[in-house]
Coordinates of C-alpha atoms in Angstrom, one line a residue:
M188 CA 0.0 0.0 0.0
R189 CA 1.2 3.5 -0.9
W190 CA 0.8 6.0 1.9
K191 CA 2.0 9.4 3.0
L192 CA 1.9 11.3 6.3
R193 CA -0.5 14.1 6.3
K194 CA 1.0 17.4 7.2
H195 CA -0.3 19.4 10.1
N196 CA 0.3 22.6 12.0
P197 CA 2.0 21.6 15.2
L198 CA 0.8 24.7 17.0
K199 CA -2.8 24.0 16.1
A200 CA -2.4 20.4 17.3
K201 CA -0.9 21.6 20.6
K202 CA -3.9 23.9 21.1
F203 CA -6.2 20.9 20.7
I204 CA -4.2 19.0 23.2
D205 CA -3.8 21.8 25.8
E206 CA -7.2 23.4 25.7
L207 CA -9.4 20.4 24.9
G208 CA -7.5 17.6 26.5
I209 CA -7.6 15.2 23.5
S210 CA -4.8 12.8 22.6
H211 CA -2.0 13.7 20.3
I212 CA -3.3 11.3 17.7
L213 CA -6.7 13.0 17.5
A214 CA -5.1 16.4 17.7
K215 CA -2.8 15.6 14.7
A216 CA -5.8 14.2 12.7
F217 CA -8.0 17.3 13.3
A218 CA -5.1 19.7 12.6
G219 CA -4.0 17.9 9.5
R220 CA -7.5 17.8 8.1
E221 CA -8.0 21.5 8.8
I222 CA -11.0 20.9 11.1
S223 CA -11.6 24.1 13.1
F224 CA -10.8 24.3 16.8
A225 CA -14.2 26.0 17.3
D226 CA -16.1 23.1 15.8
I227 CA -14.3 20.5 17.9
S228 CA -14.6 22.6 21.0
T229 CA -18.4 23.0 20.5
L230 CA -18.8 19.3 19.8
L231 CA -17.0 18.4 23.0
K232 CA -18.4 21.1 25.3
S233 CA -21.8 22.2 23.9
P234 CA -23.0 19.9 21.1
E235 CA -26.6 21.1 21.5
L236 CA -25.5 24.4 19.9
L237 CA -24.9 22.5 16.6
L238 CA -28.5 21.3 16.3
E239 CA -29.9 23.2 13.3
N240 CA -33.3 25.0 13.2
P241 CA -36.1 22.5 12.1
L242 CA -37.8 25.3 10.3
A243 CA -35.0 25.2 7.7
I244 CA -36.2 21.8 6.5
P245 CA -38.7 22.0 3.6
G246 CA -42.2 21.3 4.7
A247 CA -41.4 20.8 8.4
E248 CA -43.6 23.6 9.7
E249 CA -46.6 22.7 7.5
A250 CA -46.3 19.0 8.5
A251 CA -46.1 20.0 12.2
R252 CA -49.1 22.4 12.0
T253 CA -51.2 19.8 10.2
I254 CA -50.4 17.2 12.8
V255 CA -51.5 19.5 15.7
E256 CA -54.6 20.6 13.8
Q257 CA -55.6 17.0 13.1
A258 CA -55.1 16.2 16.8
Q259 CA -57.6 18.8 17.8
K260 CA -60.4 17.1 15.8
D261 CA -63.0 15.0 17.6
D262 CA -62.2 11.3 17.5
A263 CA -58.7 12.0 16.1
E264 CA -56.6 8.9 15.4
F265 CA -53.2 8.6 13.9
W266 CA -51.7 5.7 11.9
V267 CA -47.9 5.7 11.4
F268 CA -46.4 3.8 8.5
A269 CA -42.8 3.1 9.2
D270 CA -40.1 0.8 7.7
Y271 CA -38.4 -2.5 8.6
D272 CA -34.8 -1.3 9.1
V273 CA -33.4 0.4 12.2
D274 CA -34.0 3.9 10.9
G275 CA -37.6 3.0 10.1
L276 CA -38.0 1.4 13.6
T277 CA -36.6 4.4 15.4
S278 CA -38.6 6.8 13.2
G279 CA -41.8 5.0 14.0
H280 CA -41.1 5.0 17.7
V281 CA -40.2 8.7 17.7
M282 CA -43.3 9.7 15.8
N283 CA -45.4 7.4 18.0
R284 CA -44.2 9.2 21.2
I285 CA -44.8 12.6 19.6
L286 CA -48.3 11.8 18.6
S287 CA -49.2 10.0 21.8
V288 CA -48.8 13.2 23.8
L289 CA -51.3 14.9 21.6
V290 CA -54.0 12.2 21.4
G291 CA -53.1 9.5 23.9
E292 CA -51.3 6.2 23.2
K293 CA -54.5 4.2 22.4
N294 CA -55.2 6.6 19.5
V295 CA -51.8 6.1 17.8
H296 CA -51.1 2.9 15.8
V297 CA -47.6 2.2 14.3
Y298 CA -47.2 -0.2 11.4
Y299 CA -43.8 -1.8 10.8
P300 CA -43.9 -3.7 7.5
E301 CA -41.9 -6.8 6.6
R302 CA -39.3 -6.7 3.8
T303 CA -41.6 -9.0 1.7
E304 CA -44.1 -6.2 1.5
G305 CA -41.6 -4.1 -0.4
Y306 CA -40.3 -0.6 0.5
G307 CA -42.7 2.2 1.6
L308 CA -46.4 2.8 2.0
N309 CA -48.3 0.1 0.2
M310 CA -51.9 -0.5 -1.0
E311 CA -52.6 -3.3 1.4
F312 CA -52.0 -0.9 4.3
V313 CA -54.0 1.8 2.5
E314 CA -57.0 -0.5 2.1
A315 CA -56.8 -1.6 5.8
V316 CA -56.9 2.1 7.0
I317 CA -59.8 2.9 4.6
S318 CA -61.8 -0.1 5.9
H319 CA -61.0 1.0 9.5
K320 CA -62.3 4.5 8.9
K321 CA -65.5 3.2 7.3
K322 CA -66.1 1.0 10.4
T323 CA -65.3 3.6 13.0
E324 CA -66.1 6.9 11.3
R325 CA -63.1 8.5 13.1
N326 CA -60.9 11.4 11.9
I327 CA -57.9 9.4 10.8
A328 CA -54.5 10.7 9.6
V329 CA -51.7 8.7 8.2
V330 CA -48.1 9.8 8.9
T331 CA -45.3 8.2 7.0
V332 CA -41.8 8.1 8.5
D333 CA -38.6 7.3 6.6
N334 CA -40.7 6.7 3.4
G335 CA -43.7 8.1 1.5
I336 CA -42.3 10.8 -0.7
T337 CA -42.6 8.6 -3.9
K338 CA -46.0 7.1 -2.9
V339 CA -48.3 9.4 -5.0
A340 CA -51.0 6.9 -5.9
E341 CA -51.3 5.4 -2.4
I342 CA -51.6 8.8 -0.7
A343 CA -54.1 10.0 -3.4
K344 CA -56.3 7.0 -2.6
L345 CA -56.2 7.8 1.2
Q346 CA -57.1 11.4 0.5
K347 CA -60.0 10.4 -1.8
N348 CA -61.4 8.6 1.3
E349 CA -61.0 11.7 3.4
I350 CA -57.9 10.5 5.3
Q351 CA -55.4 13.3 6.0
C352 CA -51.8 12.4 5.1
I353 CA -48.5 13.8 6.3
V354 CA -45.2 12.6 4.8
T355 CA -41.9 12.8 6.7
D356 CA -39.0 11.3 4.7
H357 CA -35.4 11.7 3.8
H358 CA -35.3 10.3 0.3
E359 CA -35.3 12.0 -3.1
P360 CA -38.8 12.4 -4.6
G361 CA -39.7 11.3 -8.2
D362 CA -40.9 13.6 -10.9
E363 CA -44.1 14.0 -8.9
Y364 CA -44.7 14.0 -5.2
P365 CA -47.8 13.6 -3.0
S366 CA -50.3 16.5 -2.8
C367 CA -50.2 16.6 1.0
P368 CA -48.0 18.2 3.6
C369 CA -44.5 16.7 2.9
C370 CA -41.4 17.2 5.0
D371 CA -38.3 16.1 3.1
A372 CA -35.0 17.9 2.8
F373 CA -34.7 16.7 -0.8
L374 CA -37.7 18.8 -1.9
K375 CA -35.2 21.7 -2.3
K376 CA -31.8 21.4 -3.9
D377 CA -29.8 23.6 -1.4
G378 CA -28.6 20.7 0.7
T379 CA -30.2 21.9 3.9
G380 CA -31.0 18.9 6.1
Q381 CA -30.0 16.3 3.6
H382 CA -27.6 14.7 6.0
L383 CA -30.4 13.7 8.3
C384 CA -31.8 10.2 8.7
G385 CA -35.5 9.4 8.8
A386 CA -35.6 9.4 12.6
A387 CA -34.0 12.8 12.7
I388 CA -36.6 14.3 10.3
A389 CA -39.4 12.8 12.4
W390 CA -37.7 14.3 15.5
K391 CA -37.3 17.7 13.9
V392 CA -41.0 17.8 13.0
G393 CA -41.7 16.7 16.6
I394 CA -39.7 19.7 17.9
L395 CA -42.1 22.0 15.9
V396 CA -45.1 20.0 17.1
R397 CA -44.0 20.6 20.7
N398 CA -43.5 24.3 20.1
I399 CA -46.9 24.7 18.4
A400 CA -48.7 22.6 21.0
K401 CA -47.1 24.7 23.8
E402 CA -47.9 27.9 22.1
I403 CA -51.7 27.1 21.9
G404 CA -51.7 25.4 25.2
V405 CA -52.8 21.9 24.1
A406 CA -49.9 19.7 25.3
E407 CA -46.7 19.8 27.3
Y408 CA -43.7 17.6 26.3
G409 CA -41.3 18.4 29.1
E410 CA -37.9 16.9 28.3
M411 CA -39.4 14.1 26.1
M412 CA -37.9 15.5 22.8
E413 CA -34.4 15.6 24.3
D414 CA -34.9 12.1 25.8
L415 CA -35.8 10.7 22.3
L416 CA -32.4 11.6 20.9
P417 CA -30.9 8.1 21.8
F418 CA -33.3 6.7 19.1
V419 CA -32.3 9.4 16.6
A420 CA -28.7 8.6 17.3
L421 CA -29.4 4.9 16.7
G422 CA -31.1 5.7 13.4
T423 CA -28.3 8.1 12.3
I424 CA -25.6 5.5 12.9
A425 CA -27.5 2.5 11.5
D426 CA -28.5 4.4 8.3
V427 CA -24.8 5.3 7.8
M428 CA -25.5 9.0 7.5
P429 CA -22.5 11.4 7.0
M430 CA -21.0 12.7 10.2
T431 CA -21.6 16.3 9.7
P432 CA -21.3 18.6 12.8
E433 CA -25.0 18.3 13.5
N434 CA -25.1 14.5 13.2
I435 CA -22.0 14.2 15.4
A436 CA -23.9 16.4 17.9
I437 CA -27.0 14.2 17.7
V438 CA -25.0 11.0 18.3
R439 CA -23.0 12.5 21.2
I440 CA -26.1 13.8 22.9
G441 CA -28.0 10.7 22.2
L442 CA -25.4 8.3 23.5
E443 CA -24.9 10.5 26.6
R444 CA -28.7 10.3 27.3
L445 CA -28.7 6.6 26.6
S446 CA -26.1 6.0 29.3
D447 CA -28.1 8.1 31.8
P448 CA -30.5 6.1 34.0
S449 CA -32.7 9.2 34.5
C450 CA -33.6 9.0 30.8
K451 CA -36.7 6.8 31.1
E452 CA -37.6 7.1 27.4
A453 CA -34.5 5.0 26.5
E454 CA -34.7 2.5 29.4
S455 CA -35.6 -0.5 27.1
L456 CA -32.8 0.4 24.6
R457 CA -30.4 0.7 27.6
K458 CA -31.4 -2.7 28.8
F459 CA -30.9 -4.2 25.4
A460 CA -27.5 -2.7 25.0
K461 CA -26.5 -4.3 28.3
I462 CA -27.9 -7.7 27.3
A463 CA -26.0 -7.4 24.0
G464 CA -22.8 -7.0 26.0
K465 CA -22.5 -3.2 25.5
P466 CA -23.7 -1.5 28.7
F467 CA -22.2 1.8 27.7
P468 CA -22.3 1.7 23.9
T469 CA -20.1 3.8 21.7
A470 CA -21.0 4.8 18.2
M471 CA -18.9 1.8 17.0
D472 CA -20.8 -0.5 19.3
I473 CA -24.1 0.7 17.8
A474 CA -22.8 0.3 14.2
W475 CA -21.3 -3.2 14.6
E476 CA -23.3 -4.8 17.4
I477 CA -26.6 -3.3 18.3
A478 CA -28.0 -2.0 15.0
P479 CA -27.2 -5.3 13.1
K480 CA -29.1 -7.3 15.7
L481 CA -32.2 -5.2 15.2
N482 CA -31.8 -5.2 11.5
A483 CA -31.6 -9.0 11.6
C484 CA -35.2 -9.2 12.6
G485 CA -36.3 -7.4 9.4
R486 CA -34.0 -9.6 7.4
M487 CA -35.5 -12.7 8.9
G488 CA -39.1 -11.7 8.4
N489 CA -39.8 -10.7 12.0
T490 CA -39.8 -6.9 12.1
A491 CA -42.4 -6.9 14.8
K492 CA -39.9 -8.5 17.2
A493 CA -37.5 -5.6 16.8
A494 CA -40.3 -3.1 17.1
S495 CA -41.3 -4.7 20.4
L496 CA -38.0 -3.5 21.9
F497 CA -39.4 0.1 21.6
E498 CA -43.1 -0.5 22.1
E499 CA -43.5 -3.4 24.6
K500 CA -44.5 -2.2 28.1
D501 CA -44.6 -5.5 30.0
P502 CA -41.2 -6.0 31.6
D503 CA -41.3 -9.8 31.3
K504 CA -42.4 -9.7 27.7
L505 CA -39.8 -7.1 26.9
H506 CA -37.0 -9.2 28.4
E507 CA -38.2 -12.2 26.4
A508 CA -38.3 -10.1 23.2
M509 CA -34.7 -9.0 23.8
L510 CA -33.5 -12.6 24.1
D511 CA -35.5 -13.5 21.0
I512 CA -33.8 -10.7 19.0
L513 CA -30.4 -12.1 20.0
D514 CA -31.6 -15.6 18.9
I515 CA -32.8 -14.2 15.5
D516 CA -29.5 -12.5 14.9
A517 CA -27.6 -15.7 15.7
E518 CA -29.9 -17.6 13.2
R519 CA -29.3 -14.9 10.6
K520 CA -25.5 -15.2 11.0
S521 CA -25.8 -19.0 10.7
L522 CA -28.0 -18.9 7.6
S523 CA -25.9 -16.2 6.0
K524 CA -22.8 -18.4 6.5
K525 CA -24.5 -21.4 5.0
A526 CA -25.8 -19.5 2.1
I527 CA -22.4 -17.9 1.3
E528 CA -20.8 -21.4 1.3
D529 CA -23.6 -22.8 -0.9
A530 CA -23.1 -19.9 -3.3
R531 CA -19.4 -20.2 -3.4
K532 CA -19.6 -23.9 -4.2
S533 CA -22.2 -23.3 -6.9
I534 CA -20.2 -20.6 -8.6
E535 CA -17.0 -22.6 -8.5
K536 CA -18.8 -25.7 -9.8
E537 CA -19.9 -23.7 -12.9
G538 CA -16.2 -22.8 -13.4
N539 CA -16.5 -19.2 -12.3
R540 CA -16.5 -18.3 -16.0
N541 CA -19.2 -15.6 -16.0
M542 CA -18.6 -11.9 -15.5
V543 CA -21.3 -11.7 -12.8
S544 CA -21.7 -14.2 -10.0
F545 CA -25.4 -15.3 -9.8
F546 CA -26.9 -17.3 -7.0
N547 CA -30.5 -18.5 -6.5
C548 CA -31.0 -18.0 -2.8
S549 CA -34.6 -19.1 -2.7
K550 CA -34.2 -21.6 0.1
Y551 CA -32.9 -18.8 2.4
P552 CA -34.6 -15.6 3.7
A553 CA -34.7 -12.8 1.2
G554 CA -33.3 -10.4 3.8
I555 CA -29.8 -11.9 3.5
N556 CA -29.5 -11.4 -0.2
G557 CA -27.4 -8.3 0.2
I558 CA -25.1 -9.9 2.7
V559 CA -24.5 -12.9 0.5
A560 CA -24.0 -10.8 -2.6
G561 CA -21.5 -8.6 -0.8
K562 CA -19.5 -11.6 0.3
L563 CA -19.5 -13.1 -3.2
A564 CA -18.2 -9.8 -4.7
D565 CA -15.4 -9.9 -2.2
I566 CA -14.5 -13.6 -2.8
F567 CA -14.6 -13.5 -6.6
G568 CA -13.7 -9.9 -7.3
K569 CA -16.6 -9.3 -9.6
P570 CA -20.3 -8.1 -9.3
A571 CA -22.8 -10.5 -7.7
I572 CA -26.5 -10.8 -8.0
V573 CA -28.3 -12.9 -5.3
Y574 CA -32.0 -13.5 -5.8
Q575 CA -35.2 -15.4 -4.9
V576 CA -37.6 -16.8 -7.5
D577 CA -41.3 -16.0 -6.7
L578 CA -44.2 -18.3 -7.6
D579 CA -44.9 -16.2 -10.7
G580 CA -41.4 -16.6 -12.0
T581 CA -40.2 -13.2 -11.0
C582 CA -36.6 -13.1 -9.6
S583 CA -36.0 -10.4 -7.0
G584 CA -32.7 -9.8 -5.3
S585 CA -29.7 -7.7 -4.5
M586 CA -26.7 -6.6 -6.5
R587 CA -23.3 -5.8 -5.1
G588 CA -20.7 -4.2 -7.3
V589 CA -16.9 -4.0 -7.5
R590 CA -14.6 -1.1 -8.3
G591 CA -14.3 -0.3 -12.0
V592 CA -17.6 -1.7 -13.1
D593 CA -20.7 0.7 -13.0
M594 CA -23.2 -2.1 -12.5
F595 CA -26.1 0.2 -11.8
N596 CA -25.9 1.9 -15.3
I597 CA -25.3 -1.5 -16.9
L598 CA -28.5 -2.9 -15.2
K599 CA -30.4 0.2 -16.4
E600 CA -29.3 -0.6 -19.9
E601 CA -30.5 -4.2 -19.5
E602 CA -33.8 -2.8 -18.3
C603 CA -34.0 -0.8 -21.6
K604 CA -33.3 -4.1 -23.5
G605 CA -36.1 -5.8 -21.7
N606 CA -33.8 -8.2 -19.8
V607 CA -34.4 -6.6 -16.4
L608 CA -37.8 -5.6 -15.0
S609 CA -36.6 -3.0 -12.6
C610 CA -33.6 -1.9 -10.6
G611 CA -32.8 0.9 -8.1
G612 CA -29.8 1.9 -6.1
H613 CA -26.3 2.8 -7.2
S614 CA -23.1 1.3 -8.6
D615 CA -22.1 -0.5 -5.4
A616 CA -25.5 -1.8 -4.3
A617 CA -28.8 -2.1 -5.9
G618 CA -32.1 -4.0 -5.9
V619 CA -32.9 -5.8 -9.2
S620 CA -35.7 -7.9 -10.5
F621 CA -36.0 -10.0 -13.7
E622 CA -38.1 -12.8 -15.1
D623 CA -36.7 -16.3 -14.5
K624 CA -37.2 -17.2 -18.2
M625 CA -34.9 -14.2 -19.1
F626 CA -32.0 -15.5 -16.8
F627 CA -29.7 -16.9 -19.5
K628 CA -30.3 -13.9 -21.8
L629 CA -29.5 -11.5 -19.0
R630 CA -26.4 -13.4 -17.9
D631 CA -25.1 -13.7 -21.5
S632 CA -25.8 -10.0 -22.1
L633 CA -23.9 -9.0 -19.0
N634 CA -21.0 -11.2 -20.0
D635 CA -20.9 -9.5 -23.3
V636 CA -21.1 -6.0 -22.0
I637 CA -18.7 -6.3 -19.1
S638 CA -16.1 -8.2 -21.1
K639 CA -15.9 -5.2 -23.4
I640 CA -15.2 -2.8 -20.6
S641 CA -11.6 -1.6 -20.7
V642 CA -10.6 -1.7 -17.1
V643 CA -7.8 0.8 -16.8
Q644 CA -5.1 -0.3 -14.4
E645 CA -5.1 2.7 -12.1
E646 CA -2.2 3.6 -10.0
E647 CA -2.5 2.0 -6.5
P648 CA -4.5 4.4 -4.4
Q649 CA -2.6 6.3 -1.7
I650 CA -3.9 6.6 1.8
E651 CA -3.2 9.6 3.9
V652 CA -2.0 8.8 7.4
D653 CA -2.8 11.2 10.3
A654 CA 0.0 10.0 12.7
V655 CA 2.9 7.6 13.1
I656 CA 2.5 5.8 16.4
S657 CA 4.2 3.2 18.6
L658 CA 2.6 0.0 19.7
A659 CA 2.3 1.4 23.2
S660 CA -0.3 3.9 21.7
L661 CA -2.7 1.0 21.2
S662 CA -4.1 1.6 24.7
S663 CA -7.5 1.9 26.3
K664 CA -6.9 5.6 27.0
T665 CA -6.3 6.3 23.3
V666 CA -9.3 4.3 22.0
A667 CA -11.5 6.0 24.6
D668 CA -10.4 9.3 23.4
I669 CA -11.1 8.4 19.8
E670 CA -14.6 7.1 20.8
K671 CA -15.6 10.5 21.9
F672 CA -16.7 11.1 18.3
P673 CA -18.7 9.0 15.8
Y674 CA -17.1 8.6 12.3
D675 CA -18.1 7.9 8.8
K676 CA -16.2 6.6 5.7
M677 CA -16.3 9.9 3.9
D678 CA -15.2 13.3 5.3
F679 CA -15.0 12.5 9.0
H680 CA -13.4 9.1 9.2
S681 CA -11.5 7.7 12.2
P682 CA -7.8 8.7 12.5
I683 CA -5.5 6.7 10.2
V684 CA -2.3 5.7 11.9
A685 CA 0.9 3.8 10.8
V686 CA 3.2 1.8 13.0
K687 CA 6.7 0.6 11.9
C688 CA 7.4 -2.9 13.2
E689 CA 9.4 -6.1 12.8
V690 CA 7.5 -9.3 12.0
L691 CA 8.4 -11.9 14.6
S692 CA 6.0 -14.6 13.3
T693 CA 2.7 -15.0 11.5
H694 CA -0.2 -17.5 11.4
R695 CA -3.4 -17.8 9.4
S696 CA -7.0 -18.2 10.4
R697 CA -8.5 -21.7 10.2
N698 CA -11.7 -20.3 8.7
N699 CA -10.1 -18.0 6.1
E700 CA -6.5 -18.4 4.9
N701 CA -6.5 -14.8 3.8
N702 CA -6.8 -13.6 7.4
I703 CA -3.3 -13.3 8.8
C704 CA -2.1 -12.6 12.4
F705 CA 1.2 -10.8 12.9
L706 CA 3.3 -11.0 16.1
V707 CA 5.3 -7.8 15.8
K708 CA 7.6 -5.6 17.8
D709 CA 8.4 -1.9 17.3
E710 CA 11.6 0.1 17.8
Y711 CA 10.9 0.3 21.6
D712 CA 10.7 -3.5 21.8
T713 CA 7.0 -3.5 22.6
Q714 CA 5.4 -6.7 21.2
K715 CA 1.8 -7.2 20.1
E716 CA -0.4 -9.6 18.1
I717 CA -2.4 -7.9 15.4
W718 CA -4.8 -9.5 13.0
A719 CA -5.0 -8.2 9.5
W720 CA -8.3 -9.4 8.1
G721 CA -8.2 -10.3 4.4
K722 CA -4.6 -9.2 4.1
G723 CA -2.7 -12.5 3.8
T724 CA -2.4 -12.3 0.0
E725 CA -1.3 -8.6 0.2
Y726 CA 1.5 -9.6 2.6
E727 CA 2.6 -12.5 0.3
S728 CA 2.6 -10.1 -2.7
L729 CA 5.2 -8.0 -0.9
K730 CA 7.3 -11.2 -0.6
K731 CA 6.8 -11.5 3.2
P732 CA 9.1 -8.7 4.3
K733 CA 10.4 -8.8 7.9
N734 CA 10.1 -5.1 8.4
I735 CA 6.7 -3.6 7.6
W736 CA 4.4 -0.6 8.2
L737 CA 0.9 -1.5 9.4
I738 CA -1.6 1.1 8.4
G739 CA -5.1 1.4 9.7
E740 CA -7.5 2.6 12.4
I741 CA -7.2 2.1 16.2
D742 CA -10.0 -0.1 17.5
R743 CA -11.1 -2.4 20.2
D744 CA -10.6 -6.1 19.6
F745 CA -14.1 -7.5 18.8
R746 CA -13.1 -10.8 20.5
N747 CA -12.1 -9.1 23.7
N748 CA -13.3 -5.5 24.3
K749 CA -10.5 -4.8 26.8
N750 CA -7.8 -5.4 24.2
V751 CA -6.9 -2.6 21.8
T752 CA -5.7 -3.3 18.3
M753 CA -5.8 -1.9 14.7
R754 CA -8.2 -2.5 11.8
I755 CA -5.6 -2.9 9.1
A756 CA -6.3 -1.1 5.9
G757 CA -3.0 -2.0 4.3
I758 CA 0.6 -3.2 4.7
S759 CA 3.7 -1.6 3.3
S760 CA 7.3 -2.9 3.3
C761 CA 9.9 -0.6 5.0

């Protein structure tokens, strides 16, 4: 791996250390990336000042006023249509709590769909709500969270049946959007609020609902909105939103409230984190441990089980649900592992001669398609499509791409040819559907198109390193300092460090020969074992040098949280 040390202003780094008390590694990273002292100081000392005005989000005020007005009607009742992923779950819970203050818990119903229903507000739900209105003759409003901005026909049908609709979403609209109050940052192109997840949009509308309700004297929220921030933080991390100053502030405040026993709103989430082995969860714990366990429920066709973590009031049933979630996640891991192995064998049996790895995953849950496709793309180094075949012969699945092949645009071309029914997403990941009878035509067409792509051998990418460290810096103190902030893979990534060391010995993983463990020592004779996942081949390509640079991020060892190690991004010979 090619790397270079990022330059930084030592006086600026010293100011970070002296005045904010952060480690030299973080100080060098922030100084080298030209992150302002004022921003970091505010994030550490007063993150609430970075929460932006909800009124800046397109449609937020109209959505909030419509909600409050609807709540004042006789026999008012709200139905919330959420989503099956963690952002959808947290969005649904946040909106449920906001509406319950206005009309009472018994008059708010939240619907969490299964993946098999497809994404977003659907006609089955619409028909059910219309039928309910006809039976009860109540004043019903439907509020969408984390979806809805593209559901023009569904909302039009609700409105035709005199059901008020309010959309809160964080996705881009189509050419037409619903003719009802819509709160979505993408309704304008100025970028305002587009970093927010669905739960954050719902929460921002809630802030305005609280303000309006207080102004006209119909409801008091107390500290509820602040105490809902743990759920907004969970949604922000799980939906992999960019870590802008506001999102960092949301996560910092949310995790702080989550760890505070006085925050009763987050008591169930706090208990689940403890049962999951993360009693004081960091952003990394949420991303790698807690959110995936909740997402597993939707993947395995049991979204309701994850939702019960937020909505169940009975302590015994809640505890049972938490254990069930862990069991579902374990089953998801086991089935994913089996499916990946079946897929690998199937592709190798065919001779691995096609330009795209296809695997019929029909005997496994559809929710693991993306996981399997991603792993196949890694194993074989080419795009993968993993799908299920429905009774009508429709194949629906997930695509995962590789660098150098714009699979999304290729699939859109196949759609124009009639080989693909539909696809949506981007070059790295997309959903795709096609007819089973078109499989061979699609496969052969992809082989033809991709084989003609001239893949330019690009110069090996160079990574910028924030600091050169010693092995002694891999300490609990250092990692605790780094964990003060959440990170993303874009503009605000975790500090990248390099350590120069001598290789004393190596051994490989029994499960994957490409996983290599180094026993190394540095120039101060400190020794440490460090696993480099998926880097065995890279080390061999360097001809197994004795003196190397290990480049990566400082992290806790997932096998033992008390040990501090590195997530190796690359290896370079000295």
